[in-house]
Amino acid sequence: MNLVHISAECYPIAKVGGLADVVGALPKYQNSAATTSQVIMPFYDNTFTRVNAFKIIYESQLTLGDTSYDFKILTLKKPLLDFDIFFVDVPDLLFKDYVYSMDDTERFLAFQIATLDWLLSWETIPDYIHCHDHHTGLIPFMLQESFKYERFRETPNVLTIHNAQYQGWFSHDKVNLIPEFDFDKVGLLDWGGSINPLAAAIKCAWRVNTVSPGYMEELKISANGLEHLLSNESTKCTGILNGIDWKVWDPETDHFLISNYSDKTIISGKKTNKKHLCDTFNLDINKPLFAFIGRLVGEKGSDLFPDAFRAILQKEEVSILLLGSGQPQVEHQLELLKGDFEGSYNNFIGYDEALSHVIYAGADFLLMPSRVEPCGLNQMYALRYGTIPIVRRIGGLKDTVIDISETNGFGICHDDVTVSDIIHAINRGLSLYKDQSAYRKLGKYIMKIDHSWDASAKEYIKLYNSIKQNT
Ligand code: ADP
């Protein structure tokens, strides 16, 4: 089985969030499950592309409406990953020092068209084309409808929805950017009066999956306008829980950590990492450390942190550390907390991969009061590093964390996203932390919960095979 993943992000090349982690891991595990899995992504101007050497394997021109752009397909001179990776270089559009911005329509259309133009040149076309999120959402439509891609009409494609909040909407004025198709089919592109790449992909893909079963069910009720579409298409839709890259996220070998540890050495290992964090961020190592890592956006519930943290810090002996960036007003309020609670609260506003690993290792609790969480990887990383997750029961969080009040429970769960829910959940964490013997036992237990990709990679193979069985 030969398949290509097409994605805007892939770890370790370009990462904004969980999409990169998934596309950087799933192909590895698929390759060990007897498939040949490759990744095609844009060539950005970033650290990875600056420090590595590439060779050109294909050169051509693509057309976007009335404009032509030169493009190249590049690959690494020396393979660095456990799968083949190809880069679409459209210097005028994609080679930027960011992944997403205001000009995404043209940029990702160019990426998708260049990708398909190149695949057309292959002697043997892939068995499956696997698209990820709206940045590749016009591919299923183009494969089915654009005249120039007729060769792919029988090539099955799959869409994975990592986040349905973002849909890539653009105006019908730009419909001429899409390679020519029978205009009677324009309705396939439309949802609610604009061109909606995610909706088009849900309509045209042969199979659609979300990154957890819980999220798929929730989307049928609330999906930023796509709920009816997903209910109508439900026979081809399913949910497959993400795994985590067991090789990258391993506290025994993680090179970002200050001290590596296993479930046998968890107490001393976590302590060394916590000490480093507390020294760096001026926090008291003797207090329980609650942390948050992620985008500071409404979906993550982070707008409630300033009020919740202030209330907790005024009353309780805790340390809180936050890593993330996003809404400016939230960043501003968090910065104010730093001054008001010096020695108990600190944050790093920005993106820092190495620091995130040390936080997973050194924190005692990880907070995730998400309003929306398609899968959530952070809670699985926390578990792997023996850090107790405190999560809202939603999407993938509901599928992966059991509350300590339930049989075999190991995390702290809350139902709503309010300041008082967050405060209550932190207080439950504090009570648990006071019982050090129960807390330590849980830490060892959660490190052994298996969220590796092996099982999920097999689920994807089953998904591809289900297409064959129906054709
Ligand atoms: P989402 O994709 O919605 O942002 P996920 O939980 O699926 O959320 O994945 C988030 C990934 O991004 C995790 O690997 C997390 O550690 C990482 N991450 C998020 N924000 C930051 C940050 N500021 N610095 C470092 N890593 C971050």
JSON list of N, CA, C and O in Angstrom, two decimals, residues 370-419:
[
{"chain": "A", "resi": 370, "resn": "SER", "atom": "N", "xyz": [-10.27, 23.13, 28.03]},
{"chain": "A", "resi": 370, "resn": "SER", "atom": "CA", "xyz": [-10.64, 23.48, 26.65]},
{"chain": "A", "resi": 370, "resn": "SER", "atom": "C", "xyz": [-12.14, 23.59, 26.43]},
{"chain": "A", "resi": 370, "resn": "SER", "atom": "O", "xyz": [-12.91, 22.79, 26.95]},
{"chain": "A", "resi": 371, "resn": "ARG", "atom": "N", "xyz": [-12.53, 24.55, 25.61]},
{"chain": "A", "resi": 371, "resn": "ARG", "atom": "CA", "xyz": [-13.93, 24.59, 25.14]},
{"chain": "A", "resi": 371, "resn": "ARG", "atom": "C", "xyz": [-14.10, 23.60, 24.00]},
{"chain": "A", "resi": 371, "resn": "ARG", "atom": "O", "xyz": [-15.14, 22.99, 23.86]},
{"chain": "A", "resi": 372, "resn": "VAL", "atom": "N", "xyz": [-13.06, 23.49, 23.17]},
{"chain": "A", "resi": 372, "resn": "VAL", "atom": "CA", "xyz": [-13.06, 22.56, 22.04]},
{"chain": "A", "resi": 372, "resn": "VAL", "atom": "C", "xyz": [-11.73, 21.83, 22.09]},
{"chain": "A", "resi": 372, "resn": "VAL", "atom": "O", "xyz": [-10.69, 22.47, 22.24]},
{"chain": "A", "resi": 373, "resn": "GLU", "atom": "N", "xyz": [-11.74, 20.52, 21.96]},
{"chain": "A", "resi": 373, "resn": "GLU", "atom": "CA", "xyz": [-10.46, 19.79, 21.92]},
{"chain": "A", "resi": 373, "resn": "GLU", "atom": "C", "xyz": [-10.62, 18.55, 21.04]},
{"chain": "A", "resi": 373, "resn": "GLU", "atom": "O", "xyz": [-11.06, 17.50, 21.50]},
{"chain": "A", "resi": 374, "resn": "PRO", "atom": "N", "xyz": [-10.28, 18.70, 19.75]},
{"chain": "A", "resi": 374, "resn": "PRO", "atom": "CA", "xyz": [-10.49, 17.58, 18.81]},
{"chain": "A", "resi": 374, "resn": "PRO", "atom": "C", "xyz": [-9.86, 16.27, 19.30]},
{"chain": "A", "resi": 374, "resn": "PRO", "atom": "O", "xyz": [-10.48, 15.22, 19.20]},
{"chain": "A", "resi": 375, "resn": "CYS", "atom": "N", "xyz": [-8.65, 16.31, 19.77]},
{"chain": "A", "resi": 375, "resn": "CYS", "atom": "CA", "xyz": [-8.03, 15.15, 20.41]},
{"chain": "A", "resi": 375, "resn": "CYS", "atom": "C", "xyz": [-7.31, 15.62, 21.65]},
{"chain": "A", "resi": 375, "resn": "CYS", "atom": "O", "xyz": [-7.57, 15.20, 22.74]},
{"chain": "A", "resi": 376, "resn": "GLY", "atom": "N", "xyz": [-6.37, 16.56, 21.40]},
{"chain": "A", "resi": 376, "resn": "GLY", "atom": "CA", "xyz": [-5.52, 16.99, 22.51]},
{"chain": "A", "resi": 376, "resn": "GLY", "atom": "C", "xyz": [-4.37, 16.00, 22.61]},
{"chain": "A", "resi": 376, "resn": "GLY", "atom": "O", "xyz": [-4.58, 14.79, 22.78]},
{"chain": "A", "resi": 377, "resn": "LEU", "atom": "N", "xyz": [-3.18, 16.52, 22.47]},
{"chain": "A", "resi": 377, "resn": "LEU", "atom": "CA", "xyz": [-2.00, 15.66, 22.64]},
{"chain": "A", "resi": 377, "resn": "LEU", "atom": "C", "xyz": [-1.37, 15.93, 23.99]},
{"chain": "A", "resi": 377, "resn": "LEU", "atom": "O", "xyz": [-0.78, 15.03, 24.60]},
{"chain": "A", "resi": 378, "resn": "ASN", "atom": "N", "xyz": [-1.52, 17.16, 24.48]},
{"chain": "A", "resi": 378, "resn": "ASN", "atom": "CA", "xyz": [-0.83, 17.55, 25.72]},
{"chain": "A", "resi": 378, "resn": "ASN", "atom": "C", "xyz": [-1.15, 16.63, 26.88]},
{"chain": "A", "resi": 378, "resn": "ASN", "atom": "O", "xyz": [-0.26, 16.31, 27.68]},
{"chain": "A", "resi": 379, "resn": "GLN", "atom": "N", "xyz": [-2.42, 16.22, 26.99]},
{"chain": "A", "resi": 379, "resn": "GLN", "atom": "CA", "xyz": [-2.77, 15.36, 28.14]},
{"chain": "A", "resi": 379, "resn": "GLN", "atom": "C", "xyz": [-2.06, 14.01, 28.01]},
{"chain": "A", "resi": 379, "resn": "GLN", "atom": "O", "xyz": [-1.69, 13.40, 29.02]},
{"chain": "A", "resi": 380, "resn": "MET", "atom": "N", "xyz": [-1.84, 13.56, 26.75]},
{"chain": "A", "resi": 380, "resn": "MET", "atom": "CA", "xyz": [-1.16, 12.27, 26.58]},
{"chain": "A", "resi": 380, "resn": "MET", "atom": "C", "xyz": [0.35, 12.41, 26.87]},
{"chain": "A", "resi": 380, "resn": "MET", "atom": "O", "xyz": [0.96, 11.52, 27.43]},
{"chain": "A", "resi": 381, "resn": "TYR", "atom": "N", "xyz": [0.91, 13.56, 26.48]},
{"chain": "A", "resi": 381, "resn": "TYR", "atom": "CA", "xyz": [2.31, 13.81, 26.83]},
{"chain": "A", "resi": 381, "resn": "TYR", "atom": "C", "xyz": [2.45, 13.88, 28.35]},
{"chain": "A", "resi": 381, "resn": "TYR", "atom": "O", "xyz": [3.39, 13.32, 28.93]},
{"chain": "A", "resi": 382, "resn": "ALA", "atom": "N", "xyz": [1.50, 14.58, 28.99]},
{"chain": "A", "resi": 382, "resn": "ALA", "atom": "CA", "xyz": [1.55, 14.71, 30.46]},
{"chain": "A", "resi": 382, "resn": "ALA", "atom": "C", "xyz": [1.53, 13.31, 31.09]},
{"chain": "A", "resi": 382, "resn": "ALA", "atom": "O", "xyz": [2.36, 13.00, 31.96]},
{"chain": "A", "resi": 383, "resn": "LEU", "atom": "N", "xyz": [0.64, 12.47, 30.63]},
{"chain": "A", "resi": 383, "resn": "LEU", "atom": "CA", "xyz": [0.55, 11.11, 31.21]},
{"chain": "A", "resi": 383, "resn": "LEU", "atom": "C", "xyz": [1.89, 10.39, 31.06]},
{"chain": "A", "resi": 383, "resn": "LEU", "atom": "O", "xyz": [2.41, 9.79, 32.00]},
{"chain": "A", "resi": 384, "resn": "ARG", "atom": "N", "xyz": [2.43, 10.46, 29.87]},
{"chain": "A", "resi": 384, "resn": "ARG", "atom": "CA", "xyz": [3.70, 9.76, 29.58]},
{"chain": "A", "resi": 384, "resn": "ARG", "atom": "C", "xyz": [4.83, 10.24, 30.50]},
{"chain": "A", "resi": 384, "resn": "ARG", "atom": "O", "xyz": [5.76, 9.52, 30.78]},
{"chain": "A", "resi": 385, "resn": "TYR", "atom": "N", "xyz": [4.73, 11.52, 30.94]},
{"chain": "A", "resi": 385, "resn": "TYR", "atom": "CA", "xyz": [5.78, 12.09, 31.78]},
{"chain": "A", "resi": 385, "resn": "TYR", "atom": "C", "xyz": [5.38, 12.09, 33.25]},
{"chain": "A", "resi": 385, "resn": "TYR", "atom": "O", "xyz": [6.04, 12.73, 34.08]},
{"chain": "A", "resi": 386, "resn": "GLY", "atom": "N", "xyz": [4.28, 11.37, 33.58]},
{"chain": "A", "resi": 386, "resn": "GLY", "atom": "CA", "xyz": [3.88, 11.21, 34.98]},
{"chain": "A", "resi": 386, "resn": "GLY", "atom": "C", "xyz": [3.30, 12.46, 35.61]},
{"chain": "A", "resi": 386, "resn": "GLY", "atom": "O", "xyz": [3.37, 12.65, 36.82]},
{"chain": "A", "resi": 387, "resn": "THR", "atom": "N", "xyz": [2.69, 13.31, 34.78]},
{"chain": "A", "resi": 387, "resn": "THR", "atom": "CA", "xyz": [2.10, 14.57, 35.25]},
{"chain": "A", "resi": 387, "resn": "THR", "atom": "C", "xyz": [0.57, 14.45, 35.17]},
{"chain": "A", "resi": 387, "resn": "THR", "atom": "O", "xyz": [0.05, 14.06, 34.12]},
{"chain": "A", "resi": 388, "resn": "ILE", "atom": "N", "xyz": [-0.10, 14.79, 36.27]},
{"chain": "A", "resi": 388, "resn": "ILE", "atom": "CA", "xyz": [-1.55, 14.53, 36.31]},
{"chain": "A", "resi": 388, "resn": "ILE", "atom": "C", "xyz": [-2.30, 15.56, 35.45]},
{"chain": "A", "resi": 388, "resn": "ILE", "atom": "O", "xyz": [-2.17, 16.77, 35.67]},
{"chain": "A", "resi": 389, "resn": "PRO", "atom": "N", "xyz": [-3.09, 15.09, 34.46]},
{"chain": "A", "resi": 389, "resn": "PRO", "atom": "CA", "xyz": [-3.85, 16.04, 33.64]},
{"chain": "A", "resi": 389, "resn": "PRO", "atom": "C", "xyz": [-5.13, 16.49, 34.35]},
{"chain": "A", "resi": 389, "resn": "PRO", "atom": "O", "xyz": [-5.83, 15.69, 34.98]},
{"chain": "A", "resi": 390, "resn": "ILE", "atom": "N", "xyz": [-5.43, 17.79, 34.22]},
{"chain": "A", "resi": 390, "resn": "ILE", "atom": "CA", "xyz": [-6.69, 18.35, 34.73]},
{"chain": "A", "resi": 390, "resn": "ILE", "atom": "C", "xyz": [-7.42, 18.86, 33.50]},
{"chain": "A", "resi": 390, "resn": "ILE", "atom": "O", "xyz": [-6.99, 19.84, 32.88]},
{"chain": "A", "resi": 391, "resn": "VAL", "atom": "N", "xyz": [-8.49, 18.18, 33.11]},
{"chain": "A", "resi": 391, "resn": "VAL", "atom": "CA", "xyz": [-9.08, 18.46, 31.79]},
{"chain": "A", "resi": 391, "resn": "VAL", "atom": "C", "xyz": [-10.57, 18.70, 31.88]},
{"chain": "A", "resi": 391, "resn": "VAL", "atom": "O", "xyz": [-11.25, 18.19, 32.78]},
{"chain": "A", "resi": 392, "resn": "ARG", "atom": "N", "xyz": [-11.06, 19.43, 30.91]},
{"chain": "A", "resi": 392, "resn": "ARG", "atom": "CA", "xyz": [-12.50, 19.52, 30.77]},
{"chain": "A", "resi": 392, "resn": "ARG", "atom": "C", "xyz": [-12.98, 18.30, 29.96]},
{"chain": "A", "resi": 392, "resn": "ARG", "atom": "O", "xyz": [-12.30, 17.87, 29.02]},
{"chain": "A", "resi": 393, "resn": "ARG", "atom": "N", "xyz": [-14.12, 17.74, 30.35]},
{"chain": "A", "resi": 393, "resn": "ARG", "atom": "CA", "xyz": [-14.64, 16.57, 29.63]},
{"chain": "A", "resi": 393, "resn": "ARG", "atom": "C", "xyz": [-15.19, 16.99, 28.27]},
{"chain": "A", "resi": 393, "resn": "ARG", "atom": "O", "xyz": [-16.35, 17.34, 28.14]},
{"chain": "A", "resi": 394, "resn": "ILE", "atom": "N", "xyz": [-14.32, 16.95, 27.26]},
{"chain": "A", "resi": 394, "resn": "ILE", "atom": "CA", "xyz": [-14.74, 17.36, 25.91]},
{"chain": "A", "resi": 394, "resn": "ILE", "atom": "C", "xyz": [-13.85, 16.66, 24.89]},
{"chain": "A", "resi": 394, "resn": "ILE", "atom": "O", "xyz": [-12.67, 16.43, 25.17]},
{"chain": "A", "resi": 395, "resn": "GLY", "atom": "N", "xyz": [-14.41, 16.30, 23.72]},
{"chain": "A", "resi": 395, "resn": "GLY", "atom": "CA", "xyz": [-13.63, 15.74, 22.62]},
{"chain": "A", "resi": 395, "resn": "GLY", "atom": "C", "xyz": [-12.71, 14.63, 23.06]},
{"chain": "A", "resi": 395, "resn": "GLY", "atom": "O", "xyz": [-13.07, 13.73, 23.81]},
{"chain": "A", "resi": 396, "resn": "GLY", "atom": "N", "xyz": [-11.45, 14.74, 22.60]},
{"chain": "A", "resi": 396, "resn": "GLY", "atom": "CA", "xyz": [-10.47, 13.70, 22.91]},
{"chain": "A", "resi": 396, "resn": "GLY", "atom": "C", "xyz": [-10.07, 13.65, 24.38]},
{"chain": "A", "resi": 396, "resn": "GLY", "atom": "O", "xyz": [-9.56, 12.63, 24.86]},
{"chain": "A", "resi": 397, "resn": "LEU", "atom": "N", "xyz": [-10.29, 14.75, 25.10]},
{"chain": "A", "resi": 397, "resn": "LEU", "atom": "CA", "xyz": [-9.95, 14.75, 26.53]},
{"chain": "A", "resi": 397, "resn": "LEU", "atom": "C", "xyz": [-10.86, 13.77, 27.27]},
{"chain": "A", "resi": 397, "resn": "LEU", "atom": "O", "xyz": [-10.43, 13.04, 28.16]},
{"chain": "A", "resi": 398, "resn": "LYS", "atom": "N", "xyz": [-12.13, 13.78, 26.85]},
{"chain": "A", "resi": 398, "resn": "LYS", "atom": "CA", "xyz": [-13.11, 12.87, 27.45]},
{"chain": "A", "resi": 398, "resn": "LYS", "atom": "C", "xyz": [-12.75, 11.42, 27.12]},
{"chain": "A", "resi": 398, "resn": "LYS", "atom": "O", "xyz": [-12.97, 10.51, 27.92]},
{"chain": "A", "resi": 399, "resn": "ASP", "atom": "N", "xyz": [-12.17, 11.22, 25.93]},
{"chain": "A", "resi": 399, "resn": "ASP", "atom": "CA", "xyz": [-11.83, 9.85, 25.50]},
{"chain": "A", "resi": 399, "resn": "ASP", "atom": "C", "xyz": [-10.55, 9.33, 26.16]},
{"chain": "A", "resi": 399, "resn": "ASP", "atom": "O", "xyz": [-10.26, 8.13, 26.08]},
{"chain": "A", "resi": 400, "resn": "THR", "atom": "N", "xyz": [-9.75, 10.21, 26.76]},
{"chain": "A", "resi": 400, "resn": "THR", "atom": "CA", "xyz": [-8.43, 9.75, 27.24]},
{"chain": "A", "resi": 400, "resn": "THR", "atom": "C", "xyz": [-8.18, 9.94, 28.73]},
{"chain": "A", "resi": 400, "resn": "THR", "atom": "O", "xyz": [-7.18, 9.43, 29.24]},
{"chain": "A", "resi": 401, "resn": "VAL", "atom": "N", "xyz": [-9.04, 10.69, 29.43]},
{"chain": "A", "resi": 401, "resn": "VAL", "atom": "CA", "xyz": [-8.76, 10.92, 30.86]},
{"chain": "A", "resi": 401, "resn": "VAL", "atom": "C", "xyz": [-9.96, 10.47, 31.69]},
{"chain": "A", "resi": 401, "resn": "VAL", "atom": "O", "xyz": [-11.10, 10.86, 31.42]},
{"chain": "A", "resi": 402, "resn": "ILE", "atom": "N", "xyz": [-9.69, 9.65, 32.71]},
{"chain": "A", "resi": 402, "resn": "ILE", "atom": "CA", "xyz": [-10.75, 9.18, 33.62]},
{"chain": "A", "resi": 402, "resn": "ILE", "atom": "C", "xyz": [-10.53, 9.88, 34.96]},
{"chain": "A", "resi": 402, "resn": "ILE", "atom": "O", "xyz": [-9.41, 9.92, 35.48]},
{"chain": "A", "resi": 403, "resn": "ASP", "atom": "N", "xyz": [-11.62, 10.40, 35.51]},
{"chain": "A", "resi": 403, "resn": "ASP", "atom": "CA", "xyz": [-11.51, 11.14, 36.77]},
{"chain": "A", "resi": 403, "resn": "ASP", "atom": "C", "xyz": [-11.12, 10.22, 37.92]},
{"chain": "A", "resi": 403, "resn": "ASP", "atom": "O", "xyz": [-11.56, 9.05, 37.98]},
{"chain": "A", "resi": 404, "resn": "ILE", "atom": "N", "xyz": [-10.36, 10.75, 38.86]},
{"chain": "A", "resi": 404, "resn": "ILE", "atom": "CA", "xyz": [-9.90, 9.94, 40.00]},
{"chain": "A", "resi": 404, "resn": "ILE", "atom": "C", "xyz": [-11.05, 9.41, 40.87]},
{"chain": "A", "resi": 404, "resn": "ILE", "atom": "O", "xyz": [-10.86, 8.46, 41.62]},
{"chain": "A", "resi": 405, "resn": "SER", "atom": "N", "xyz": [-12.23, 9.99, 40.72]},
{"chain": "A", "resi": 405, "resn": "SER", "atom": "CA", "xyz": [-13.35, 9.48, 41.53]},
{"chain": "A", "resi": 405, "resn": "SER", "atom": "C", "xyz": [-13.95, 8.21, 40.92]},
{"chain": "A", "resi": 405, "resn": "SER", "atom": "O", "xyz": [-14.74, 7.53, 41.55]},
{"chain": "A", "resi": 406, "resn": "GLU", "atom": "N", "xyz": [-13.54, 7.89, 39.68]},
{"chain": "A", "resi": 406, "resn": "GLU", "atom": "CA", "xyz": [-14.11, 6.71, 39.01]},
{"chain": "A", "resi": 406, "resn": "GLU", "atom": "C", "xyz": [-13.14, 5.53, 39.10]},
{"chain": "A", "resi": 406, "resn": "GLU", "atom": "O", "xyz": [-11.96, 5.71, 39.41]},
{"chain": "A", "resi": 407, "resn": "THR", "atom": "N", "xyz": [-13.66, 4.33, 38.80]},
{"chain": "A", "resi": 407, "resn": "THR", "atom": "CA", "xyz": [-12.82, 3.13, 38.82]},
{"chain": "A", "resi": 407, "resn": "THR", "atom": "C", "xyz": [-11.63, 3.33, 37.88]},
{"chain": "A", "resi": 407, "resn": "THR", "atom": "O", "xyz": [-11.82, 3.75, 36.74]},
{"chain": "A", "resi": 408, "resn": "ASN", "atom": "N", "xyz": [-10.45, 3.00, 38.34]},
{"chain": "A", "resi": 408, "resn": "ASN", "atom": "CA", "xyz": [-9.20, 3.14, 37.56]},
{"chain": "A", "resi": 408, "resn": "ASN", "atom": "C", "xyz": [-8.94, 4.59, 37.10]},
{"chain": "A", "resi": 408, "resn": "ASN", "atom": "O", "xyz": [-8.24, 4.81, 36.11]},
{"chain": "A", "resi": 409, "resn": "GLY", "atom": "N", "xyz": [-9.51, 5.54, 37.79]},
{"chain": "A", "resi": 409, "resn": "GLY", "atom": "CA", "xyz": [-9.32, 6.94, 37.40]},
{"chain": "A", "resi": 409, "resn": "GLY", "atom": "C", "xyz": [-7.91, 7.42, 37.71]},
{"chain": "A", "resi": 409, "resn": "GLY", "atom": "O", "xyz": [-7.24, 6.90, 38.61]},
{"chain": "A", "resi": 410, "resn": "PHE", "atom": "N", "xyz": [-7.47, 8.44, 36.95]},
{"chain": "A", "resi": 410, "resn": "PHE", "atom": "CA", "xyz": [-6.08, 8.90, 37.13]},
{"chain": "A", "resi": 410, "resn": "PHE", "atom": "C", "xyz": [-5.91, 10.39, 36.86]},
{"chain": "A", "resi": 410, "resn": "PHE", "atom": "O", "xyz": [-4.82, 10.92, 36.93]},
{"chain": "A", "resi": 411, "resn": "GLY", "atom": "N", "xyz": [-7.02, 11.07, 36.51]},
{"chain": "A", "resi": 411, "resn": "GLY", "atom": "CA", "xyz": [-6.90, 12.51, 36.21]},
{"chain": "A", "resi": 411, "resn": "GLY", "atom": "C", "xyz": [-7.99, 13.27, 36.92]},
{"chain": "A", "resi": 411, "resn": "GLY", "atom": "O", "xyz": [-8.76, 12.70, 37.70]},
{"chain": "A", "resi": 412, "resn": "ILE", "atom": "N", "xyz": [-8.04, 14.56, 36.67]},
{"chain": "A", "resi": 412, "resn": "ILE", "atom": "CA", "xyz": [-9.10, 15.38, 37.27]},
{"chain": "A", "resi": 412, "resn": "ILE", "atom": "C", "xyz": [-9.91, 15.98, 36.12]},
{"chain": "A", "resi": 412, "resn": "ILE", "atom": "O", "xyz": [-9.35, 16.58, 35.20]},
{"chain": "A", "resi": 413, "resn": "CYS", "atom": "N", "xyz": [-11.23, 15.74, 36.17]},
{"chain": "A", "resi": 413, "resn": "CYS", "atom": "CA", "xyz": [-12.07, 16.18, 35.06]},
{"chain": "A", "resi": 413, "resn": "CYS", "atom": "C", "xyz": [-13.13, 17.16, 35.56]},
{"chain": "A", "resi": 413, "resn": "CYS", "atom": "O", "xyz": [-13.61, 17.04, 36.68]},
{"chain": "A", "resi": 414, "resn": "HIS", "atom": "N", "xyz": [-13.49, 18.11, 34.71]},
{"chain": "A", "resi": 414, "resn": "HIS", "atom": "CA", "xyz": [-14.61, 19.00, 35.03]},
{"chain": "A", "resi": 414, "resn": "HIS", "atom": "C", "xyz": [-15.48, 19.15, 33.80]},
{"chain": "A", "resi": 414, "resn": "HIS", "atom": "O", "xyz": [-15.03, 18.97, 32.67]},
{"chain": "A", "resi": 415, "resn": "ASP", "atom": "N", "xyz": [-16.77, 19.49, 34.05]},
{"chain": "A", "resi": 415, "resn": "ASP", "atom": "CA", "xyz": [-17.73, 19.46, 32.94]},
{"chain": "A", "resi": 415, "resn": "ASP", "atom": "C", "xyz": [-17.82, 20.77, 32.17]},
{"chain": "A", "resi": 415, "resn": "ASP", "atom": "O", "xyz": [-18.10, 20.77, 30.99]},
{"chain": "A", "resi": 416, "resn": "ASP", "atom": "N", "xyz": [-17.62, 21.88, 32.87]},
{"chain": "A", "resi": 416, "resn": "ASP", "atom": "CA", "xyz": [-17.85, 23.17, 32.21]},
{"chain": "A", "resi": 416, "resn": "ASP", "atom": "C", "xyz": [-16.58, 24.00, 32.14]},
{"chain": "A", "resi": 416, "resn": "ASP", "atom": "O", "xyz": [-15.59, 23.69, 32.81]},
{"chain": "A", "resi": 417, "resn": "VAL", "atom": "N", "xyz": [-16.64, 25.06, 31.34]},
{"chain": "A", "resi": 417, "resn": "VAL", "atom": "CA", "xyz": [-15.47, 25.95, 31.22]},
{"chain": "A", "resi": 417, "resn": "VAL", "atom": "C", "xyz": [-15.84, 27.27, 31.88]},
{"chain": "A", "resi": 417, "resn": "VAL", "atom": "O", "xyz": [-16.35, 28.18, 31.23]},
{"chain": "A", "resi": 418, "resn": "THR", "atom": "N", "xyz": [-15.65, 27.33, 33.17]},
{"chain": "A", "resi": 418, "resn": "THR", "atom": "CA", "xyz": [-15.90, 28.58, 33.90]},
{"chain": "A", "resi": 418, "resn": "THR", "atom": "C", "xyz": [-14.73, 28.78, 34.86]},
{"chain": "A", "resi": 418, "resn": "THR", "atom": "O", "xyz": [-13.98, 27.84, 35.16]},
{"chain": "A", "resi": 419, "resn": "VAL", "atom": "N", "xyz": [-14.61, 30.01, 35.36]},
{"chain": "A", "resi": 419, "resn": "VAL", "atom": "CA", "xyz": [-13.55, 30.30, 36.33]},
{"chain": "A", "resi": 419, "resn": "VAL", "atom": "C", "xyz": [-13.72, 29.38, 37.54]},
{"chain": "A", "resi": 419, "resn": "VAL", "atom": "O", "xyz": [-12.74, 28.78, 38.03]}
]
